[in-house]
PDB file of C-alpha atoms and ligand atoms in Angstrom:
ATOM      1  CA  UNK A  24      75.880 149.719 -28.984  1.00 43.00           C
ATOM      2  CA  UNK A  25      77.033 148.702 -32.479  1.00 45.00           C
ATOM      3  CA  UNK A  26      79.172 145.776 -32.529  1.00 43.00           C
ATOM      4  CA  UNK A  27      78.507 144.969 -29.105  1.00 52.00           C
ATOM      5  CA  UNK A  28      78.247 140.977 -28.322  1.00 54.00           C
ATOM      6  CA  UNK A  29      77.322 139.609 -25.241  1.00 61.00           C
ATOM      7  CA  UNK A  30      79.041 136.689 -23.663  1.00 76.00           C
ATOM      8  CA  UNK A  31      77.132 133.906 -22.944  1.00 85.00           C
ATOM      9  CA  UNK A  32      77.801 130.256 -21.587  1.00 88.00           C
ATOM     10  CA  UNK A  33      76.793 127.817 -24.575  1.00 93.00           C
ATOM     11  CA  UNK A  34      73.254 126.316 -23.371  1.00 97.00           C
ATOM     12  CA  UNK A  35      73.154 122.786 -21.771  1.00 98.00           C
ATOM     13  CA  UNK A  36      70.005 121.028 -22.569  1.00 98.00           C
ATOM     14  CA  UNK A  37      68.840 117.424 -23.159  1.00 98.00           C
ATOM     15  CA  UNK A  38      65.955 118.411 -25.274  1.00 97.00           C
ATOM     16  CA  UNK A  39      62.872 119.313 -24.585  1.00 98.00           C
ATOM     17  CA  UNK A  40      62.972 121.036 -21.316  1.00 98.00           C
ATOM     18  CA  UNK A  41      60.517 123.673 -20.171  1.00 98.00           C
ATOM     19  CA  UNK A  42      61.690 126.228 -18.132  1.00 98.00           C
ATOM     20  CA  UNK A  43      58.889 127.909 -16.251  1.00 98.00           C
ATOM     21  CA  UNK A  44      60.100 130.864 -14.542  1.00 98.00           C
ATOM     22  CA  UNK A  45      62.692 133.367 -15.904  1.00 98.00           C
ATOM     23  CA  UNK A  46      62.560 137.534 -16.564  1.00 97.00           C
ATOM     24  CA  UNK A  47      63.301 138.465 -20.072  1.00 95.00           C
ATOM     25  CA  UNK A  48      63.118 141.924 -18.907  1.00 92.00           C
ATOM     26  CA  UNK A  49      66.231 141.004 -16.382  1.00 95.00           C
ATOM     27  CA  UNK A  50      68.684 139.376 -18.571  1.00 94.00           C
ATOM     28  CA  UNK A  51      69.941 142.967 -20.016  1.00 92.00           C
ATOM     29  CA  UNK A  52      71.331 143.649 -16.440  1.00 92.00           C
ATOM     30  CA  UNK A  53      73.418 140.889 -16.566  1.00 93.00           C
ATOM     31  CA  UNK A  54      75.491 141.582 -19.871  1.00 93.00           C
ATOM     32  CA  UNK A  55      72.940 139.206 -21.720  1.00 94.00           C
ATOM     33  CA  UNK A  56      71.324 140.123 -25.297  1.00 93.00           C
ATOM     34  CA  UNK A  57      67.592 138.632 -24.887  1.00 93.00           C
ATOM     35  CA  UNK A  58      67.286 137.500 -28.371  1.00 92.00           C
ATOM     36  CA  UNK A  59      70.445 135.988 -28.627  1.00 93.00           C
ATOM     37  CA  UNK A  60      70.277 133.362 -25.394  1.00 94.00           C
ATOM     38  CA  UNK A  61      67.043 132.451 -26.537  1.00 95.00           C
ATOM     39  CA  UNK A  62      67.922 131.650 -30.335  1.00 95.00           C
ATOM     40  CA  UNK A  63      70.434 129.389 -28.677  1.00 95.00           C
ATOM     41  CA  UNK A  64      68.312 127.780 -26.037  1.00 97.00           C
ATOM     42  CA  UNK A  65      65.461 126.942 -28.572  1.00 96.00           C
ATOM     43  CA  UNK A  66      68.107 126.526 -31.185  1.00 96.00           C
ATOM     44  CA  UNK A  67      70.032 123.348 -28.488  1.00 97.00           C
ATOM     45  CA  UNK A  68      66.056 121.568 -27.518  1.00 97.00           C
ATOM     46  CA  UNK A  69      64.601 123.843 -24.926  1.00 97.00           C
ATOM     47  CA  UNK A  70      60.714 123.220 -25.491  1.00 97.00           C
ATOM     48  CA  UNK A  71      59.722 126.441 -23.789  1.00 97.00           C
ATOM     49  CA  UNK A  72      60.017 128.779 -21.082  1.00 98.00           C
ATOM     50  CA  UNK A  73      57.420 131.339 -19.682  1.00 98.00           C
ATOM     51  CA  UNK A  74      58.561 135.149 -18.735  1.00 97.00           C
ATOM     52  CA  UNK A  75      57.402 136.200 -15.660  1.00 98.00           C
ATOM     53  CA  UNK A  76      56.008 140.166 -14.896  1.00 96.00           C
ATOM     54  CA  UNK A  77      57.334 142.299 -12.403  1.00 97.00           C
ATOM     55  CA  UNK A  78      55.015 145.589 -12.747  1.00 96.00           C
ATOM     56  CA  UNK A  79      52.076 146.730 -14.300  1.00 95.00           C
ATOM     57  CA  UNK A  80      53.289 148.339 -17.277  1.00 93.00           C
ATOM     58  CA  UNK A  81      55.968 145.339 -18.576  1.00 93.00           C
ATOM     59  CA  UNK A  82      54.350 143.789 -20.375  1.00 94.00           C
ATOM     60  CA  UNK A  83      54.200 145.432 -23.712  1.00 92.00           C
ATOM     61  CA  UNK A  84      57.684 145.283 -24.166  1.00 91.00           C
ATOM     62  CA  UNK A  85      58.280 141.695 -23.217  1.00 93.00           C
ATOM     63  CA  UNK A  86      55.415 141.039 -26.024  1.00 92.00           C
ATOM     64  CA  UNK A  87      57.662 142.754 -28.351  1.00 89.00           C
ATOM     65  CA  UNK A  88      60.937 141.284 -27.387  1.00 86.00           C
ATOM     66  CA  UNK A  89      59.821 137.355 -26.973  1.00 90.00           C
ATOM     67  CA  UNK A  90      56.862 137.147 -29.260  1.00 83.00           C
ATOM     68  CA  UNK A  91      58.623 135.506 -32.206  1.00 86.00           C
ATOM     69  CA  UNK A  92      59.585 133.006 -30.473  1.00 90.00           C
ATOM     70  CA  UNK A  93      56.460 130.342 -29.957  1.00 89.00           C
ATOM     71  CA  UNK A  94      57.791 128.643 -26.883  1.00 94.00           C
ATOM     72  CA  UNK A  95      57.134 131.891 -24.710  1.00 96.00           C
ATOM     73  CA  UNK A  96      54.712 132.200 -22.797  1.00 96.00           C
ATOM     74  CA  UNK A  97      54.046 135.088 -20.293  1.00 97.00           C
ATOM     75  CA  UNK A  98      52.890 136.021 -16.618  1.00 98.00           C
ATOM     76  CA  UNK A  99      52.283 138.875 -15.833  1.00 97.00           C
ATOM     77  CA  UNK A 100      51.634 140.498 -12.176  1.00 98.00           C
ATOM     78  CA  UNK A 101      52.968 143.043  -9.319  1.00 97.00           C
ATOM     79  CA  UNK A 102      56.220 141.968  -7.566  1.00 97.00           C
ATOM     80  CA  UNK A 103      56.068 142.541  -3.943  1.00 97.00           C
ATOM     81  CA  UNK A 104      58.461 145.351  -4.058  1.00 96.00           C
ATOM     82  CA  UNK A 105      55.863 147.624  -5.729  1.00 95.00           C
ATOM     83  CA  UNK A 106      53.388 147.230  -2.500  1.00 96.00           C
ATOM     84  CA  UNK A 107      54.344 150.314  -0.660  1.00 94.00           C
ATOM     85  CA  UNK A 108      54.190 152.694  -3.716  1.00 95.00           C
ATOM     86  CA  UNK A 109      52.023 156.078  -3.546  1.00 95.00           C
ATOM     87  CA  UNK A 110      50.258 154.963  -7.176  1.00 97.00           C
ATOM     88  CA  UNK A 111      49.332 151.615  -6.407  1.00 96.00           C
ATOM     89  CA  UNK A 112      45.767 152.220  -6.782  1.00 96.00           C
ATOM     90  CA  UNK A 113      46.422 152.738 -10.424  1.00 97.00           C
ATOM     91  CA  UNK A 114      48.837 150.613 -10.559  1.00 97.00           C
ATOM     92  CA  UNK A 115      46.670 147.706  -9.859  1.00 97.00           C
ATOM     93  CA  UNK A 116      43.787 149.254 -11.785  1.00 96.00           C
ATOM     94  CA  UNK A 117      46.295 149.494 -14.806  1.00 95.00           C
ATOM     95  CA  UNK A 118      47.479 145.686 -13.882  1.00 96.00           C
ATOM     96  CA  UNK A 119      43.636 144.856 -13.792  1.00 95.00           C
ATOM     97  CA  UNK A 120      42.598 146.109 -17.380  1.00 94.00           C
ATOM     98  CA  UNK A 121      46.232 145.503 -19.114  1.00 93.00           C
ATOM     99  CA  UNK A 122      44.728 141.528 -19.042  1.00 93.00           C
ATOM    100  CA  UNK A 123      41.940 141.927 -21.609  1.00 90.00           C
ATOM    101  CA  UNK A 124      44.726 143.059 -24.297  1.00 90.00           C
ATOM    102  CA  UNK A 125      47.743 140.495 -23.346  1.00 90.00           C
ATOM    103  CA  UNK A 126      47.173 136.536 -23.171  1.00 91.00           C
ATOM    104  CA  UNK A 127      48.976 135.140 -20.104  1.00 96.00           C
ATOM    105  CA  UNK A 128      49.144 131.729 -18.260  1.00 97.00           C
ATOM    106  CA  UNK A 129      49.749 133.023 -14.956  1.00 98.00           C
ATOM    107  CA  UNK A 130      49.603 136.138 -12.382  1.00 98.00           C
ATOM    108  CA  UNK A 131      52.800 136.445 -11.239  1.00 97.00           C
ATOM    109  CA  UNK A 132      54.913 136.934  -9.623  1.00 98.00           C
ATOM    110  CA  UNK A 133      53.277 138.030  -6.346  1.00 98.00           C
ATOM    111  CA  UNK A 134      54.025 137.431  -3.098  1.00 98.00           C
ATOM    112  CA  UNK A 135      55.561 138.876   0.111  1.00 97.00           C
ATOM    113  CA  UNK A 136      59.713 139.141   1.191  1.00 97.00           C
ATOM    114  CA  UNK A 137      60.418 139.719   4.130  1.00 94.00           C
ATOM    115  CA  UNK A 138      63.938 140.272   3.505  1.00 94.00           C
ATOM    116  CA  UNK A 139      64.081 143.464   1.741  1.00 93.00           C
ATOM    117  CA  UNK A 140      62.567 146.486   2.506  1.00 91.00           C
ATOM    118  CA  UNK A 141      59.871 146.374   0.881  1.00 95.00           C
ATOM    119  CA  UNK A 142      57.148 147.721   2.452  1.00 93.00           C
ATOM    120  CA  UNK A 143      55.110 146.697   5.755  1.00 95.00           C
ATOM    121  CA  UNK A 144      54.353 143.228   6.222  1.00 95.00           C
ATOM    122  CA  UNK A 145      50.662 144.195   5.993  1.00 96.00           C
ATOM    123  CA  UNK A 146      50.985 146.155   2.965  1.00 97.00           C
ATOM    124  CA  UNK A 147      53.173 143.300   1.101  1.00 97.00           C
ATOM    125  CA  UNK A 148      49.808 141.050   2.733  1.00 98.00           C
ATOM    126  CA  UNK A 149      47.303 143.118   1.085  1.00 97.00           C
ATOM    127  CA  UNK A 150      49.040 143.157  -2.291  1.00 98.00           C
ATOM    128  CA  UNK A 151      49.525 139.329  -2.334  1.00 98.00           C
ATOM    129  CA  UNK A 152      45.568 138.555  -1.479  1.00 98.00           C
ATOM    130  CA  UNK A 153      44.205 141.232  -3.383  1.00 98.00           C
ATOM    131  CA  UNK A 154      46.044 139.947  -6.626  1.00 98.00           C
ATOM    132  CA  UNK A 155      45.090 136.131  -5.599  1.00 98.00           C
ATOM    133  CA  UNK A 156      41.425 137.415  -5.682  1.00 98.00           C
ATOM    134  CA  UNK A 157      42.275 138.751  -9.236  1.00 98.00           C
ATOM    135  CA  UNK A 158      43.524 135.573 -10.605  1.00 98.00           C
ATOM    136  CA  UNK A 159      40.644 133.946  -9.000  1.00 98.00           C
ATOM    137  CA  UNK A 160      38.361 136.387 -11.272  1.00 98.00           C
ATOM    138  CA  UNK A 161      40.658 135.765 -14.033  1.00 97.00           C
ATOM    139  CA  UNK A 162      41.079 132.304 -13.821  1.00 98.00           C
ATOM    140  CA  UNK A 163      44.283 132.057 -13.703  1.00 98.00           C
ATOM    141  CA  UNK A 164      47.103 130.280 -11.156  1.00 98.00           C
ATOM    142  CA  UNK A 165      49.286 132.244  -9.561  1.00 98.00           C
ATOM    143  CA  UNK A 166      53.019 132.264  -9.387  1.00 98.00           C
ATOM    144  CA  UNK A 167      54.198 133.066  -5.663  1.00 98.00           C
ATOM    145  CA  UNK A 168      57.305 134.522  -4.217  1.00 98.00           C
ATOM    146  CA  UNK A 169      58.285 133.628  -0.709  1.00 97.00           C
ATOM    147  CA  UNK A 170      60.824 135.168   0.922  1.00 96.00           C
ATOM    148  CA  UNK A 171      61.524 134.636   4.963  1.00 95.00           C
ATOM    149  CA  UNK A 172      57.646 134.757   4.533  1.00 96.00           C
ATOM    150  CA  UNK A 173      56.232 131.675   5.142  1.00 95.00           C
ATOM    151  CA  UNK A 174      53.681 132.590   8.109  1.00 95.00           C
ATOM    152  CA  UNK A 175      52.234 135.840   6.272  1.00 97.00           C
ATOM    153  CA  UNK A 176      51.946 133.667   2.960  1.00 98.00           C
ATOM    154  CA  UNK A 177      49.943 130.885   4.702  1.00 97.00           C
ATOM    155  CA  UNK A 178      48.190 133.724   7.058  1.00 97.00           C
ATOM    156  CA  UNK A 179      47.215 135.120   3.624  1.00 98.00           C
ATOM    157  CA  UNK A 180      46.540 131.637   1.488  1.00 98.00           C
ATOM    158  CA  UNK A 181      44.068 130.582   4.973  1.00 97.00           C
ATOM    159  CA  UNK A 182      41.405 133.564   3.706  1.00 97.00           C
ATOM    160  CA  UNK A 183      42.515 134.298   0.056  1.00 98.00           C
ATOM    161  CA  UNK A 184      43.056 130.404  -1.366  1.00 98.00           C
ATOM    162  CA  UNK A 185      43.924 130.387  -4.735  1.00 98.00           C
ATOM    163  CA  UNK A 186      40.955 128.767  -7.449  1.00 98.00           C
ATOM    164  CA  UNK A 187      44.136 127.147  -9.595  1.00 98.00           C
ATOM    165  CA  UNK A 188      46.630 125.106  -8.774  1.00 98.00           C
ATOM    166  CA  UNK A 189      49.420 127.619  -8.234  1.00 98.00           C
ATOM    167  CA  UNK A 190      52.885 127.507  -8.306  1.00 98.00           C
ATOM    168  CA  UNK A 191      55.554 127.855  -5.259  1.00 98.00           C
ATOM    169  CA  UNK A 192      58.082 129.394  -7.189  1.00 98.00           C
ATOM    170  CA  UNK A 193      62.335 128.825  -6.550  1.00 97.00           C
ATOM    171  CA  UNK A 194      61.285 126.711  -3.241  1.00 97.00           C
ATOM    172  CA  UNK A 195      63.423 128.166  -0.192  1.00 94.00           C
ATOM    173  CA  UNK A 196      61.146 127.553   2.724  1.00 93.00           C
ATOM    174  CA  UNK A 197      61.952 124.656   5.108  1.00 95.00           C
ATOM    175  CA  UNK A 198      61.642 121.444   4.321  1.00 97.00           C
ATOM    176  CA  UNK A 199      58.513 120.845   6.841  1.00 96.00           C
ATOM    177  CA  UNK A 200      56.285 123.646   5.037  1.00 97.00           C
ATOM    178  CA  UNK A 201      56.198 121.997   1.618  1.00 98.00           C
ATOM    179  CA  UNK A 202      52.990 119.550   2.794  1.00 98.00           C
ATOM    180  CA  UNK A 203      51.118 122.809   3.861  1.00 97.00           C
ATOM    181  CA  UNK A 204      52.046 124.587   0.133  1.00 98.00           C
ATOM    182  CA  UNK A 205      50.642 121.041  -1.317  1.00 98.00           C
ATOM    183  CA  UNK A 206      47.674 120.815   0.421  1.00 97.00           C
ATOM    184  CA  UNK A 207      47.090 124.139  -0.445  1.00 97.00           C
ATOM    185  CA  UNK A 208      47.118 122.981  -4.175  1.00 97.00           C
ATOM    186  CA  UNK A 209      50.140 124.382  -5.136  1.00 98.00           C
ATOM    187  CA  UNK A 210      53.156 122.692  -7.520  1.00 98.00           C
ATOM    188  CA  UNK A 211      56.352 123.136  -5.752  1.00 98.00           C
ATOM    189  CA  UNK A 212      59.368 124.755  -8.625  1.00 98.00           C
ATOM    190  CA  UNK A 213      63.068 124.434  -7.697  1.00 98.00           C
ATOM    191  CA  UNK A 214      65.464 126.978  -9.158  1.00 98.00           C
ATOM    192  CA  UNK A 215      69.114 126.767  -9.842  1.00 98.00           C
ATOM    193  CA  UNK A 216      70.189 127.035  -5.896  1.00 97.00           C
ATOM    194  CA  UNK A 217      69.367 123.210  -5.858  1.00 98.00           C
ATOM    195  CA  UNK A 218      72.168 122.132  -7.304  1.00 98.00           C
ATOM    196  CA  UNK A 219      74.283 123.857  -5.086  1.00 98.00           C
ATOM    197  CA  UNK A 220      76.809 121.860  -2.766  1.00 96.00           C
ATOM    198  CA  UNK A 221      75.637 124.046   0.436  1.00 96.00           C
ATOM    199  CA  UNK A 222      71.991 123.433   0.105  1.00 96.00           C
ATOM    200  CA  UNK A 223      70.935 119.846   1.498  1.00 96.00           C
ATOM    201  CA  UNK A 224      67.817 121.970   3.403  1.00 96.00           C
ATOM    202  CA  UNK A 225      66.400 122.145  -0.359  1.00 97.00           C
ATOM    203  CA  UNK A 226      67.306 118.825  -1.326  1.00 97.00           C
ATOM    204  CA  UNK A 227      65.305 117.779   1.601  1.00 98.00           C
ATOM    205  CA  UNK A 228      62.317 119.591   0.521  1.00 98.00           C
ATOM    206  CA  UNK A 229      62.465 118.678  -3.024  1.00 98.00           C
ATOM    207  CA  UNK A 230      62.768 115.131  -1.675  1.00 98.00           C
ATOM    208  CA  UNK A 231      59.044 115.729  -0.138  1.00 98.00           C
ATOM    209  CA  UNK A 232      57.275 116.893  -3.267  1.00 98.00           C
ATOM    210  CA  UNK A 233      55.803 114.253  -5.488  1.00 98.00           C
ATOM    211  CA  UNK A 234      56.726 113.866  -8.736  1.00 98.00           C
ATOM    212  CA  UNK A 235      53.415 115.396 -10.042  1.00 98.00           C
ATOM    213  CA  UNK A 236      53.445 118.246  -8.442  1.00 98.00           C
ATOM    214  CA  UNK A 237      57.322 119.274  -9.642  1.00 98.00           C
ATOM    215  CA  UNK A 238      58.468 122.061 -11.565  1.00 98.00           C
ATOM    216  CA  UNK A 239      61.954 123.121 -12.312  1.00 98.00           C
ATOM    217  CA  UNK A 240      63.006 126.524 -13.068  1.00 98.00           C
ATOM    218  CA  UNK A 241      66.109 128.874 -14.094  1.00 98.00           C
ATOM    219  CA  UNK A 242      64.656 132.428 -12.462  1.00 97.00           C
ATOM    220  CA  UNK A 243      67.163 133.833 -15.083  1.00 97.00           C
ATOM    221  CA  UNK A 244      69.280 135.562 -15.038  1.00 96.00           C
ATOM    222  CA  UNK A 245      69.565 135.023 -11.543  1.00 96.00           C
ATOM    223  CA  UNK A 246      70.749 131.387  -9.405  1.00 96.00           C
ATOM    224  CA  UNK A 247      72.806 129.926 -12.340  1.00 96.00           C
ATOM    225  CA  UNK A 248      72.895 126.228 -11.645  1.00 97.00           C
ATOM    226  CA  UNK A 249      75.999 124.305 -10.837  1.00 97.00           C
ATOM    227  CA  UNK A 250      78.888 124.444 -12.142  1.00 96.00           C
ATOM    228  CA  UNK A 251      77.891 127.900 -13.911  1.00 96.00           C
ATOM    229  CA  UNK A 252      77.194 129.111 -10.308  1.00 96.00           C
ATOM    230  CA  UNK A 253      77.492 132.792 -10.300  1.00 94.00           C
ATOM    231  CA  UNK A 254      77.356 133.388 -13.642  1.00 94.00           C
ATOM    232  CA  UNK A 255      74.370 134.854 -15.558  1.00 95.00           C
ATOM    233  CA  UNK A 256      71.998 132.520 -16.083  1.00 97.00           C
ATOM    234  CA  UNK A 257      69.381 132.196 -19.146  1.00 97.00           C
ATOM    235  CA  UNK A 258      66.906 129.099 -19.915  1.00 98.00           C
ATOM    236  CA  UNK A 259      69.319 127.448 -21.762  1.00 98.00           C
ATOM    237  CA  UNK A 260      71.394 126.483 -18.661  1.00 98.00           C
ATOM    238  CA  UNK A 261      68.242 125.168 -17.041  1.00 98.00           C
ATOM    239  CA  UNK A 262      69.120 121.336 -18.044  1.00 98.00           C
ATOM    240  CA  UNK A 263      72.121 121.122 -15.292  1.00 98.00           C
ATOM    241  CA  UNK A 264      68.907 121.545 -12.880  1.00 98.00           C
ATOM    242  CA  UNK A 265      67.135 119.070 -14.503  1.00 98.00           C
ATOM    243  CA  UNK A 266      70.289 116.986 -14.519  1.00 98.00           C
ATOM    244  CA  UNK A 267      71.024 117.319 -10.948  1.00 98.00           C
ATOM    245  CA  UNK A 268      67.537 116.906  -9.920  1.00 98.00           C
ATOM    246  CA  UNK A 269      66.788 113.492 -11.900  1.00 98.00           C
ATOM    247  CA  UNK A 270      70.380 112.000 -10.333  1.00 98.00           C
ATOM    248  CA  UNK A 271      69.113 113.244  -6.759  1.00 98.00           C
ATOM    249  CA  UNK A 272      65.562 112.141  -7.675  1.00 98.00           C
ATOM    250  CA  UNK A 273      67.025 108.453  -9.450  1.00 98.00           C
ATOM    251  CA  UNK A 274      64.947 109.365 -11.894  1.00 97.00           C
ATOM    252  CA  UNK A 275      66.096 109.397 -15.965  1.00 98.00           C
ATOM    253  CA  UNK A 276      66.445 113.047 -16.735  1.00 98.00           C
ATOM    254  CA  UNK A 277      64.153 112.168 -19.535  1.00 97.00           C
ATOM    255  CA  UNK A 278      61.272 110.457 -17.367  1.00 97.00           C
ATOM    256  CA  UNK A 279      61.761 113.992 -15.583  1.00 98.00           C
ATOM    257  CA  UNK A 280      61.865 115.978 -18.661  1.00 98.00           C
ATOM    258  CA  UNK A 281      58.243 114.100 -19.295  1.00 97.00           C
ATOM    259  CA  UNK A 282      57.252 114.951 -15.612  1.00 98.00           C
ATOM    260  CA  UNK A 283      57.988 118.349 -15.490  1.00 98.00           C
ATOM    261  CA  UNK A 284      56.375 119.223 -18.395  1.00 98.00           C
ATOM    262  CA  UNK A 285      53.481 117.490 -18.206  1.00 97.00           C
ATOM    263  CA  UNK A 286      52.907 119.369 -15.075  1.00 98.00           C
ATOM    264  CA  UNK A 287      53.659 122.530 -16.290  1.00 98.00           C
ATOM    265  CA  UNK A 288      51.177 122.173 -19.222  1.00 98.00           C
ATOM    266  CA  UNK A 289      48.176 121.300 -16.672  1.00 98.00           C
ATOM    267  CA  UNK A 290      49.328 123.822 -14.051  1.00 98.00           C
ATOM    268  CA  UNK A 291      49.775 126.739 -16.777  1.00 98.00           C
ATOM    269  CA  UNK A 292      47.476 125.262 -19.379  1.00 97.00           C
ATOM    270  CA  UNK A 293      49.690 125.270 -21.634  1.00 97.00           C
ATOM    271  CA  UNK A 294      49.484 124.132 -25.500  1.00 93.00           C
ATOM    272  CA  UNK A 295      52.944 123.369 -26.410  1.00 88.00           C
ATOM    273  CA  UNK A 296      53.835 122.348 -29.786  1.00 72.00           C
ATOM    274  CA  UNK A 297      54.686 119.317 -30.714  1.00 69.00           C
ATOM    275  CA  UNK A 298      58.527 118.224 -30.346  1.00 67.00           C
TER     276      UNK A 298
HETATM  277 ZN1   ZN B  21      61.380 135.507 -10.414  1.00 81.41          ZN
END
C-alpha cells in the first residue's frame, strides 16, 4: 500500500552481532517491512543474520528480497508442519533439486512438534531423518526444531546422526537433555525467551552449554527479547539477548559477540566480511 510505513522498535545492537536464525518470509505478518528492519539492523552493527526455510518452494523469493544485503545468508528446508501433506513426495523431490540452483549454509528448519497438530509422530519422524540423510548427502548441518519432542528427536538422531555439527535451534528442552544434544555434535542456540523473567529452566540449560558450542538467535519475528517482549521482533533487537546472556554468562558482551560468531562461522561455514 502506498504510503504505508511500518512501525518498528529502533534496533539495539553492540556491533557486530550475528543473528543465526530468523524468517524473512515471517516478518510481513507482523506489520514489519523486510527491507526496512534490515537497512536498520545492518545500518546500527549487526554483522549478519541467516534466513531460515520453511517449505520447498521459499526460497526464490527470500533470494529476491534479502540478496542485496551481503550479511544474509540462507537455510533452506521442510518445517515439520508440512509432514502430513498429500504432495510430499514432490515436495521433497522439489526440496531435493531446488539445492543445485540456491547456495545455502544449512537444511533447516526440520524437526518434529509435538505440540501442534501436525501430523503423526511417525510421519513428523520420517520427515526429520529423511531430510538429515539429505544434508548428510549435501553436506550440510542441519538446523532442528524441537518441540515437546525430545524422545522422537533423539529416537530419530540414534539411527539418522547428523555428518555436521548441527544446530539445536531456540533451546526449550530441559535442562538435563542439553549433554545428549552435545554429544550428539550439535551447538545449542538460545532465542529471545531467555531473557525472560519466567524462564530460569532455560537459564539453567544455557548455563550447561560451553561457550563453544553457543549460538544466540532472534527467530524473528517471533520471541522478542526483554523488555520488547511481545512485540515483533527483527535481528536488530537480537543484542538485548546477547546482552542478557553475557551478564548471566559474566562474560563481556563483546568476548560473547567474538564467541558466538566464531561458532557460527565454523558451524555454518560461513565467510563473513570483514568488520
Ligand atoms: Zn524458526
Amino acid at each position: 500500500m502506498p504510503g504505508k510505513r511500518s512501525h518498528f522498535e529502533p534496533a539495539y545492537l553492540y556491533g557486530g552481532e550475528i543473528d543465526t536464525h530468523f524468517h524473512a518470509s515471517k516478518l510481513s505478518d507482523r506489520g514489519l517491512e523486510t527491507e526496512e528492519v534490515l537497512t536498520a539492523a545492518f545500518g546500527s552493527g549487526l554483522r549478519a543474520c541467516i534466513d531460515v526455510g520453511l517449505a520447498e518452494d521459499d526460497i526464490e523469493a527470500r533470494h529476491k528480497l534479502l540478496d542485496e544485503h551481503s550479511g544474509v545468508y540462507f537455510a533452506h528446508g521442510l518445517y515439520p508442519s508440512n509432514a502430513a501433506r498429500d504432495d510430499l513426495r514432490d515436495a521433497m523431490d522439489r526440496l531435493r533439486s531446488s539445492y543445485d540452483r540456491h547456495h545455502v549454509c544449512a537444511l533447516g528448519e526440520i524437526g518434529i512438534d509435538r505440540r501442534r497438530d501436525y501430523g503423526t509422530s511417525e510421519q513428523q519422524k520420517r520427515l526429520f531423518a529423511e531430510q538429515i540423510e539429505l544434508a548428510n548427502e549435501l553436506r550440510l548441518p542441519v538446523i532442528v526444531h524441537n518441540r515437546d519432542a525430545e524422545r522422537d528427536i533423539l529416537d530419530v538422531l540414534a539411527s539418522h546422526a547428523p555428518q555436521r555439527e548441527s544446530v539445536m535451534h531456540c533451546y526449550s528442552g530441559p535442562a538435563e537433555m542439553v549433554s545428549r544434544f552435545l554429544d550428539f555434535g550439535f551447538s545449542i542456540s538460545f532465542g529471545g525467551n531467555v531473557t525472560f523473567k519466567n524462564a530460569p529452566a532455560l537459564r539453567e540449560a544455557l548455563d550447561l552449554v560451553p561457550i563453544d558450542r553457543l549460538l544466540l538467535e532472534t527467530d524473528a519475528p517471533f520471541l522478542a527479547p526483554h523488555p520488547r517482549r511481545g512485540r515483533p521482533n527483527y535481528p536488530g533487537l537480537i543484542g538485548y539477548t546477547y546482552k542478557a546472556v553475557a551478564e548471566h554468562r559474566q562474560l563481556s558482551p563483546f568476548e560473547l559477540i567474538a564467541s558466538v560468531v566464531s561458532n557460527a562461522k565454523r558451524v555454518f561455514e560461513l565467510e563473513l566480511d570483514p568488520l
